[in-house]
CSV table of C-alpha atoms and ligand atoms in Angstrom, one decimal:
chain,number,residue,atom,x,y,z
A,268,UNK,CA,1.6,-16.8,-0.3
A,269,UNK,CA,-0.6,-17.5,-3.5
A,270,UNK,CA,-0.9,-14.6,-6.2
A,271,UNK,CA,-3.7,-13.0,-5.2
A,272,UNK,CA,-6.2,-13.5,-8.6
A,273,UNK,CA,-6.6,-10.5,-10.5
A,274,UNK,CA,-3.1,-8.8,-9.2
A,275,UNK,CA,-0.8,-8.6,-12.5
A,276,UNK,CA,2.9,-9.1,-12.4
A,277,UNK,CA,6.4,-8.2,-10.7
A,278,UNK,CA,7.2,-5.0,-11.7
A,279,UNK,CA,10.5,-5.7,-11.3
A,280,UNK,CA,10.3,-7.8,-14.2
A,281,UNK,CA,10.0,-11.4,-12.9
A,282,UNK,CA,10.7,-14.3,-15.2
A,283,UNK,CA,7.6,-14.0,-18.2
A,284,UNK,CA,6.7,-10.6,-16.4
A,285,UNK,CA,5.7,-7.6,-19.3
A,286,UNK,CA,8.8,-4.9,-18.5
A,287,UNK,CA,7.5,-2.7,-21.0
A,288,UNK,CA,6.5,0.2,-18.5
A,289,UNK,CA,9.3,-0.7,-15.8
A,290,UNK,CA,11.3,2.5,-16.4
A,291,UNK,CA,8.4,4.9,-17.8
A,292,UNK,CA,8.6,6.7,-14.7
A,293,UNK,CA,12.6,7.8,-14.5
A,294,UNK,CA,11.9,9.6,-11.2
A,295,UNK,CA,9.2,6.6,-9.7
A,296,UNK,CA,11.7,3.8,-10.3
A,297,UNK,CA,10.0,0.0,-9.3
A,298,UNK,CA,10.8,-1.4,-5.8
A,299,UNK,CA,13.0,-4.3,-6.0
A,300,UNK,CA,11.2,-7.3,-4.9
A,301,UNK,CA,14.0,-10.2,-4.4
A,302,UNK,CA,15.9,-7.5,-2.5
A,303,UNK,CA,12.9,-6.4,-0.3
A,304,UNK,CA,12.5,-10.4,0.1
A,305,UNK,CA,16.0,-10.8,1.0
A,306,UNK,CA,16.2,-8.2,3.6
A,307,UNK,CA,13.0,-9.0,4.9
A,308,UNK,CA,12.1,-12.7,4.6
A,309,UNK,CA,12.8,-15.3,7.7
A,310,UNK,CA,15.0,-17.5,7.1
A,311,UNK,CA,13.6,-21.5,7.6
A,312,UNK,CA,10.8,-20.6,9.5
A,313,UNK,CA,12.5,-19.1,13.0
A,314,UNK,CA,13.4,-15.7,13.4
A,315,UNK,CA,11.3,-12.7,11.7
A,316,UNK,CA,7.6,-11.6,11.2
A,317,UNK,CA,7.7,-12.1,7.5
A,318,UNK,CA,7.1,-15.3,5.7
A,319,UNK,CA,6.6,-13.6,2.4
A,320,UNK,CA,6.8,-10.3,0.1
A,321,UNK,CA,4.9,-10.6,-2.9
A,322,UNK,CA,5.0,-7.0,-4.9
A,323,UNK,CA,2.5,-6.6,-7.7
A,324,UNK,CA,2.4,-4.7,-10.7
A,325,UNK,CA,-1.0,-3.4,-10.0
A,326,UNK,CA,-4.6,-4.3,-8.2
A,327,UNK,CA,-7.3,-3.4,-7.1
A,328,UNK,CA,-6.8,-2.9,-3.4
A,329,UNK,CA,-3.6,-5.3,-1.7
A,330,UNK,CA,-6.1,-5.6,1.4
A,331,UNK,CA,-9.1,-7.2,0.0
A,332,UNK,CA,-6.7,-9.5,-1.8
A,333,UNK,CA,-4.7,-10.9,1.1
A,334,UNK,CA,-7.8,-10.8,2.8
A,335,UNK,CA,-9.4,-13.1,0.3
A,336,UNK,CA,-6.3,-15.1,0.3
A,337,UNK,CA,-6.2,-15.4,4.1
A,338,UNK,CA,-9.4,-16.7,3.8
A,339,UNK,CA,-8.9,-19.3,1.7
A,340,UNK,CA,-6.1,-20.5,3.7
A,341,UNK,CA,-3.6,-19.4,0.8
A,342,UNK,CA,-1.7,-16.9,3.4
A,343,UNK,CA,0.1,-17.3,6.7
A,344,UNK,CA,1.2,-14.8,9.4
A,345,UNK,CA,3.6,-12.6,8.1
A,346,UNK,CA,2.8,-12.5,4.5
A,347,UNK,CA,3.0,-8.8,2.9
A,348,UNK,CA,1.7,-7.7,-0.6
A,349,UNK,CA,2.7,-4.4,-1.9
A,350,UNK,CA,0.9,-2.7,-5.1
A,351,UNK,CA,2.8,-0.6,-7.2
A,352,UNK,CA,-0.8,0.5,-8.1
A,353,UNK,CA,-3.6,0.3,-7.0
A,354,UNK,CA,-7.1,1.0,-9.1
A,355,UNK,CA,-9.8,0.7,-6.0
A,356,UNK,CA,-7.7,1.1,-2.7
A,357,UNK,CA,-9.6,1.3,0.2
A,358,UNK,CA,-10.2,3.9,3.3
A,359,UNK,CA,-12.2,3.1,5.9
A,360,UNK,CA,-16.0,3.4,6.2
A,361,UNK,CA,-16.3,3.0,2.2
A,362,UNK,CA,-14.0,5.6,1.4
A,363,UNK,CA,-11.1,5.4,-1.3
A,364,UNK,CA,-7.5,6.2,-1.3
A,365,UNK,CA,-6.3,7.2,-4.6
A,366,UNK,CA,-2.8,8.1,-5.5
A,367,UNK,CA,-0.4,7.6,-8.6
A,368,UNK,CA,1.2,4.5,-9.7
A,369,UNK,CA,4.5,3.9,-7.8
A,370,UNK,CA,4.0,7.8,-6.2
A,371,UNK,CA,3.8,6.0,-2.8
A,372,UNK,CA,3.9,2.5,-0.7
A,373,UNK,CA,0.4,0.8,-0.7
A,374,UNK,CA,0.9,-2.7,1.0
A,375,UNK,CA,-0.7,-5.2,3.3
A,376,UNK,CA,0.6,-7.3,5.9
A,377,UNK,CA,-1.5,-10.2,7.3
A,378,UNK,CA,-1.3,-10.6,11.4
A,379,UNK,CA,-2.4,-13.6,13.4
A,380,UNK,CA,-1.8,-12.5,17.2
A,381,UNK,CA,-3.6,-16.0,18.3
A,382,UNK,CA,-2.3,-15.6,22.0
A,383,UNK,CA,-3.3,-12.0,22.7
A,384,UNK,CA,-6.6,-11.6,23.7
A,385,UNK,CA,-9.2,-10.3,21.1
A,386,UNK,CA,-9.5,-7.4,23.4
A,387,UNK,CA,-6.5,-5.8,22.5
A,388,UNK,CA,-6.7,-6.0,19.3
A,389,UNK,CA,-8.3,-3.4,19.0
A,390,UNK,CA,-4.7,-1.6,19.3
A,391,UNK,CA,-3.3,-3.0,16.3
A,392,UNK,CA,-3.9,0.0,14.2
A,393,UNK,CA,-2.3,2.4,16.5
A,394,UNK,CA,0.1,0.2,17.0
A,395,UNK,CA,0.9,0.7,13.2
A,396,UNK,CA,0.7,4.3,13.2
A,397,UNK,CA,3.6,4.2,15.3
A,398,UNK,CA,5.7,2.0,13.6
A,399,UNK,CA,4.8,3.9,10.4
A,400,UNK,CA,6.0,6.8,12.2
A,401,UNK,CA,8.8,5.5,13.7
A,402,UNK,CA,10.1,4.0,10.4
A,403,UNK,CA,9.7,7.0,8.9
A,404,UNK,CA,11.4,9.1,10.8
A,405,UNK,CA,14.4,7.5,10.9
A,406,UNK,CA,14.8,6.8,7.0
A,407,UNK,CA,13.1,9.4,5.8
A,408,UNK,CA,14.3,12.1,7.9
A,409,UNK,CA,11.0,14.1,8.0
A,410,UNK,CA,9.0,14.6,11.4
A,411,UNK,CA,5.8,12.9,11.4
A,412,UNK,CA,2.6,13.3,14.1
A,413,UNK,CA,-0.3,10.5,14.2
A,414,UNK,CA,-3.9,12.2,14.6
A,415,UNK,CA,-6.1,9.6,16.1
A,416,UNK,CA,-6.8,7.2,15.4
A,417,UNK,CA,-4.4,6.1,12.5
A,418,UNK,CA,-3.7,9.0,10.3
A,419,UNK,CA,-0.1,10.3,9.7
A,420,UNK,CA,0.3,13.4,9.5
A,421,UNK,CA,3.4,15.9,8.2
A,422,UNK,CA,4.0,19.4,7.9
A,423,UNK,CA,4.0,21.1,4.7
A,424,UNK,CA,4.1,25.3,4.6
A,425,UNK,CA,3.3,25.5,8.5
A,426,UNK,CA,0.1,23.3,7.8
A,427,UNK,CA,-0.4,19.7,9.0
A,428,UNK,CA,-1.2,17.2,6.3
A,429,UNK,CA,-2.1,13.6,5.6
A,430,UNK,CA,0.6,11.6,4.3
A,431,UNK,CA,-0.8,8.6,5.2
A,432,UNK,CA,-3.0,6.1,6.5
A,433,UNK,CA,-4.3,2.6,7.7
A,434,UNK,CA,-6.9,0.4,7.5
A,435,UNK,CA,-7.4,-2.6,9.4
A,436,UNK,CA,-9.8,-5.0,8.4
A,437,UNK,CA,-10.8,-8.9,9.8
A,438,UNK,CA,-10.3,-11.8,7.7
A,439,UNK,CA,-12.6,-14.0,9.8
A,440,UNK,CA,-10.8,-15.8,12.0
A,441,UNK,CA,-8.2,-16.0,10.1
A,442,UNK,CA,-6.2,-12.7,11.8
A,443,UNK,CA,-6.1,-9.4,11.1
A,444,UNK,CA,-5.1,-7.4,7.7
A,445,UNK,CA,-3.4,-4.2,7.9
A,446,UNK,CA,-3.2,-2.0,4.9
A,447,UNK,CA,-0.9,0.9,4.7
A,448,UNK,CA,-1.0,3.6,2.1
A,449,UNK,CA,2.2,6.4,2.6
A,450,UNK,CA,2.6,9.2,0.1
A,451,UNK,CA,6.3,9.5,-0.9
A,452,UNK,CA,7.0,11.4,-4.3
A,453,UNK,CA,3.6,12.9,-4.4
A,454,UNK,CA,3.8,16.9,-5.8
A,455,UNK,CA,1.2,19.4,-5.2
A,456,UNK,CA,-1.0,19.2,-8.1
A,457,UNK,CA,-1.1,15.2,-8.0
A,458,UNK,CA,-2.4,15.2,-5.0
A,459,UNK,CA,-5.9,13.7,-4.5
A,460,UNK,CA,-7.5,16.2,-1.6
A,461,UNK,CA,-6.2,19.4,-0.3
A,462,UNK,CA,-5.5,18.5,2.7
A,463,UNK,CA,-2.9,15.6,1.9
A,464,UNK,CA,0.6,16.1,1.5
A,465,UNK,CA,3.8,13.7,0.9
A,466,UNK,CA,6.9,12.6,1.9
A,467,UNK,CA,8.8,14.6,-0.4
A,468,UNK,CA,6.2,18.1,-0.1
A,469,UNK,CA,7.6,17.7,3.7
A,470,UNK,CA,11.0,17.7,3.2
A,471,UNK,CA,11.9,14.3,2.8
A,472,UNK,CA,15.9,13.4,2.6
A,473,UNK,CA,15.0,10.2,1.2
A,474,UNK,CA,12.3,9.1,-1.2
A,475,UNK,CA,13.4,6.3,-1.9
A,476,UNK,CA,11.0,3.5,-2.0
A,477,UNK,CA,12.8,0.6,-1.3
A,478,UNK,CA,14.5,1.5,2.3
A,479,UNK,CA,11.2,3.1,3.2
A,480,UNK,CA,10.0,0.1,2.8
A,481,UNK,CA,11.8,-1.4,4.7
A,482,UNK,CA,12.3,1.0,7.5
A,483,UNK,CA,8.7,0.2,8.1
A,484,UNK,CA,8.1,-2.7,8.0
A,485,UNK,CA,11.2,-3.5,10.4
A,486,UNK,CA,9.5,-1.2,12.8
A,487,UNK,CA,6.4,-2.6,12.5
A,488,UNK,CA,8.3,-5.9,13.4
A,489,UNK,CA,9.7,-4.7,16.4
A,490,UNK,CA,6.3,-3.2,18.0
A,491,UNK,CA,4.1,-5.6,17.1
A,492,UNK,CA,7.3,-8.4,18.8
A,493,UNK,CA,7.1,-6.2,21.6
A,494,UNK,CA,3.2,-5.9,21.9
A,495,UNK,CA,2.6,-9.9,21.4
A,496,UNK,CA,5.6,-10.2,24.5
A,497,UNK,CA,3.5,-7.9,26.5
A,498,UNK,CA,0.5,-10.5,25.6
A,499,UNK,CA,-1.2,-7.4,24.0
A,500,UNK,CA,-1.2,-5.3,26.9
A,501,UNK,CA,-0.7,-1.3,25.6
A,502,UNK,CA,0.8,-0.1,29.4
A,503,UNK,CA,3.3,-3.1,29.5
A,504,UNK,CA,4.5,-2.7,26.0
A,505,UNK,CA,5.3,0.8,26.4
A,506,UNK,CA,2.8,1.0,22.8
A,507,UNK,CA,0.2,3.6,25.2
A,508,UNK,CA,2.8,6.1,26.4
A,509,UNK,CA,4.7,6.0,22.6
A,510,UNK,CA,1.5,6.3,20.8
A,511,UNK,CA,0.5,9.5,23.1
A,512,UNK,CA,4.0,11.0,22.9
A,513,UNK,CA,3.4,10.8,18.7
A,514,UNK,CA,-0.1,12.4,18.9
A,515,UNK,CA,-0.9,15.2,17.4
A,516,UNK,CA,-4.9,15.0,18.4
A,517,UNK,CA,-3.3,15.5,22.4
A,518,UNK,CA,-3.9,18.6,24.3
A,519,UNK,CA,-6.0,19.8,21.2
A,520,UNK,CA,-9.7,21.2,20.8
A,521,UNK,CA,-11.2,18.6,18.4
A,522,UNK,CA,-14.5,17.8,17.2
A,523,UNK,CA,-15.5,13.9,17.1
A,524,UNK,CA,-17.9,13.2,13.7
A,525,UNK,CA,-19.6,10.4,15.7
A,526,UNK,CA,-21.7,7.6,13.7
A,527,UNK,CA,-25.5,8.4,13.7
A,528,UNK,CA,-24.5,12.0,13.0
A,529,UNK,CA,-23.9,12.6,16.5
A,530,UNK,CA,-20.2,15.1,17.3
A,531,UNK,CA,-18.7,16.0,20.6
A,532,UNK,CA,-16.5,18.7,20.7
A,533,UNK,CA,-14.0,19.9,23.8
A,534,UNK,CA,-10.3,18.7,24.5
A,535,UNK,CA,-8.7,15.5,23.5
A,536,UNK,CA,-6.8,14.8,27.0
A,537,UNK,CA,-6.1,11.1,26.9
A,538,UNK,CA,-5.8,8.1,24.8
A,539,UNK,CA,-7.4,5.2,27.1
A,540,UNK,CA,-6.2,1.2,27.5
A,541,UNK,CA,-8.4,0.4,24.7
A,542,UNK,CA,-7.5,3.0,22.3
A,543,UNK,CA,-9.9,5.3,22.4
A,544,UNK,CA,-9.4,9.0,22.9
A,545,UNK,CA,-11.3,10.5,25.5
A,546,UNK,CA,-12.5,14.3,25.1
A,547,UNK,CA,-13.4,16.3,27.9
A,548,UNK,CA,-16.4,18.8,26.8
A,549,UNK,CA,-17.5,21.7,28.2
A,550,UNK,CA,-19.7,20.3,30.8
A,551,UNK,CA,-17.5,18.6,32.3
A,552,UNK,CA,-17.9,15.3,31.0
A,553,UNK,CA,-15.0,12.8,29.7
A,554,UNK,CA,-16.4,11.0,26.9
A,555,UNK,CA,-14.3,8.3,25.5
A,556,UNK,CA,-14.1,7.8,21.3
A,557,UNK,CA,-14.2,4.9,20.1
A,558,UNK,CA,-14.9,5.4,16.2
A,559,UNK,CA,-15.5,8.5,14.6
A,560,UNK,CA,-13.8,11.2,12.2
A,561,UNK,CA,-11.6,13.7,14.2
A,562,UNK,CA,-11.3,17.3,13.0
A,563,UNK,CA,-8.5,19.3,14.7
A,564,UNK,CA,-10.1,22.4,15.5
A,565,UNK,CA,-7.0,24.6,17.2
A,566,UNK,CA,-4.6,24.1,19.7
A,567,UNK,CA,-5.7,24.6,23.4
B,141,LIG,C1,-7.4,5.7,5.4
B,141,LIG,O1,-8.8,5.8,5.4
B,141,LIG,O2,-6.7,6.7,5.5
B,141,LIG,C2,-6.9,4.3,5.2
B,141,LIG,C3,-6.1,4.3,3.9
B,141,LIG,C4,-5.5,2.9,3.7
B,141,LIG,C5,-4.9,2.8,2.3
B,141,LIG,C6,-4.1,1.5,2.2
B,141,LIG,S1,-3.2,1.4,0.7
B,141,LIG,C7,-2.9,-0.3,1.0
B,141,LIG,C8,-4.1,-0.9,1.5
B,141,LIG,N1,-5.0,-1.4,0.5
B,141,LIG,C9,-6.2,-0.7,0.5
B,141,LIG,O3,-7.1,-0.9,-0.3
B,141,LIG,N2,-6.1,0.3,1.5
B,141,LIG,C10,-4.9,0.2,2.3
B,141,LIG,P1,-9.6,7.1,5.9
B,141,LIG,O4,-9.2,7.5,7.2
B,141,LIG,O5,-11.0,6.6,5.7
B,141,LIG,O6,-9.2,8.2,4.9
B,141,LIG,C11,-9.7,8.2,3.5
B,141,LIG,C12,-9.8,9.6,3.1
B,141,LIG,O7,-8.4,10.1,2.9
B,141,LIG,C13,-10.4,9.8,1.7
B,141,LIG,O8,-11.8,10.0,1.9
B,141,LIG,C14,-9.7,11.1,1.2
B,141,LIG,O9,-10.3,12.2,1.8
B,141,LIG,C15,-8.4,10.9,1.8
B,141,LIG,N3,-7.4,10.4,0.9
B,141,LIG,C16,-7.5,9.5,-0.2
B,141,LIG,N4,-6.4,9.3,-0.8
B,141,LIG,C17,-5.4,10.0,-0.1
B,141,LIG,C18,-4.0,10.1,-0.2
B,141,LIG,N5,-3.3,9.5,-1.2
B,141,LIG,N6,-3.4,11.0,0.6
B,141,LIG,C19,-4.1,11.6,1.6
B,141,LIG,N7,-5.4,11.5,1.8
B,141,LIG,C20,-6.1,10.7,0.9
């Protein structure tokens, strides 16, 4: 993968890299970028998912640059940027995600499923949640819940909170960029909304960047191996019945912020084979969601 333009340095102080700031932080030390590569990186082209792991200093958002470079042909399958910082990350419909330098993971990882069918990719997000999740859980030790469609949530003080989330985005025809943002080290008062939390307000044995890291993106490895097998299908892959089991949005009243300013509110009761969450109302009517804002309104 190219540098993407505008993206500055190795933090981990590669050859001609500033290193000024590298320790500034003594409880937010860098990632390690030739480990991450090592543990990560296929080896001659058989094998793994990842072809590359470029981590930058800072930039503006690590999806619209491997985006950009995906469409200039300058990245393959597999490639993964991660920002130490980021100064204009991105949420979905226009929103931001904001959150201290090196307080978190903000990465990209640029997928090419060529022989699934477009229809399913649609699952690709959800698919992430759980490997987010799944990551998580076992190398950070704290219990995570996914409220649909891709948010990850945590407990903090009996409440549920965001610790993170993901935005998928097109590059064309050039495959699919996923961007994850996780909040590790975050405290209370740096926290960019009230209702977000972190790895480490939850509990967390581990906030350790580096094995995070790694945790997840193994486990994205695996699912999205397992998904591609499965030739995209959710059922086959098992990637349904694990996404439902990690839900938090299941079994709950919720109200769906639909676009055009239309909501439905009544029971979240399913997630269906294209991802969308279907709510049955009060009349009787089971309306499947397929974009929208979700508000948890209280358990059934
Ligand atoms: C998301 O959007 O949650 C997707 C966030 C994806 C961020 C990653 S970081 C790496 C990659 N590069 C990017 O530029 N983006 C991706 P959405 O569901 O629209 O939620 C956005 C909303 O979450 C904001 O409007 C805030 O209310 C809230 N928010 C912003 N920063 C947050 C944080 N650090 N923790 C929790 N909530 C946050």
């Amino acid at each position: 993968m190219t540098k993407p333009p505008g993206a500055q340095g190795d933090p981990s102080g590669g050859p001609g890299e500033p290193r000024s700031d590298r320790w500034s932080d003594l409880g937010r030390p860098p990632l390690n970028s030739a480990a991450l590569r090592r543990a990560l990186v296929r080896e001659g082209g058989h094998g793994g998912l990842y072809c590359d792991v470029e981590v930058v200093q800072r930039t503006g958002s690590t999806n619209h640059d491997l985006v950009q470079l995906a469409l200039k042909g300058d990245a393959e399958e597999g490639a993964v940027l991660v920002a130490e910082e980021q100064t204009a990350g991105r949420g979905r419909l226009d929103r931001v995600w904001t959150a201290p330098p090196r307080s978190g993971l903000f990465f990209s990882v640029l997928l090419k499923p060529t022989e699934v069918p477009v229809r399913h990719w649609g699952w690709l997000p959800l698919l992430t949640g759980v490997a987010v999740a799944t990551g998580l859980s076992r190398a950070a030790g704290v219990d995570t819940a996914l409220k649909w469609p891709n948010d990850l949530l945590v407990t903090v003080g009996g409440e549920e909170r965001k610790a993170g989330g993901i935005l998928a985005e097109r590059a064309g025809s050039e495959g699919v960029v996923i961007g994850i943002g996780i909040n590790v080290s975050l405290r209370e008062e740096e926290l960019p909304v009230p209702a977000a939390g972190s790895l480490a307000l939850a509990g967390a044995v581990s906030t350790d960047r580096d094995p995070l890291l790694r945790a997840v993106l193994r486990s994205l490895e695996e699912w999205y191996g397992r998904w591609r097998e499965a030739g995209g299908d959710p059922s086959a892959s098992g990637l349904q019945e694990t996404y439902a089991a990690g839900c938090a949005t299941l079994g709950r009243t919720v109200r769906a912020e639909l676009p055009g300013d239309r909501s439905v509110v009544g029971e979240a009761v399913a997630v269906d084979g294209d991802g969308r969450l279907v709510i049955a109302t009060e009349d009787g009517v089971q309306e499947p969601v397929g974009a929208g804002d979700i508000v948890h309104l209280r358990p059934v």
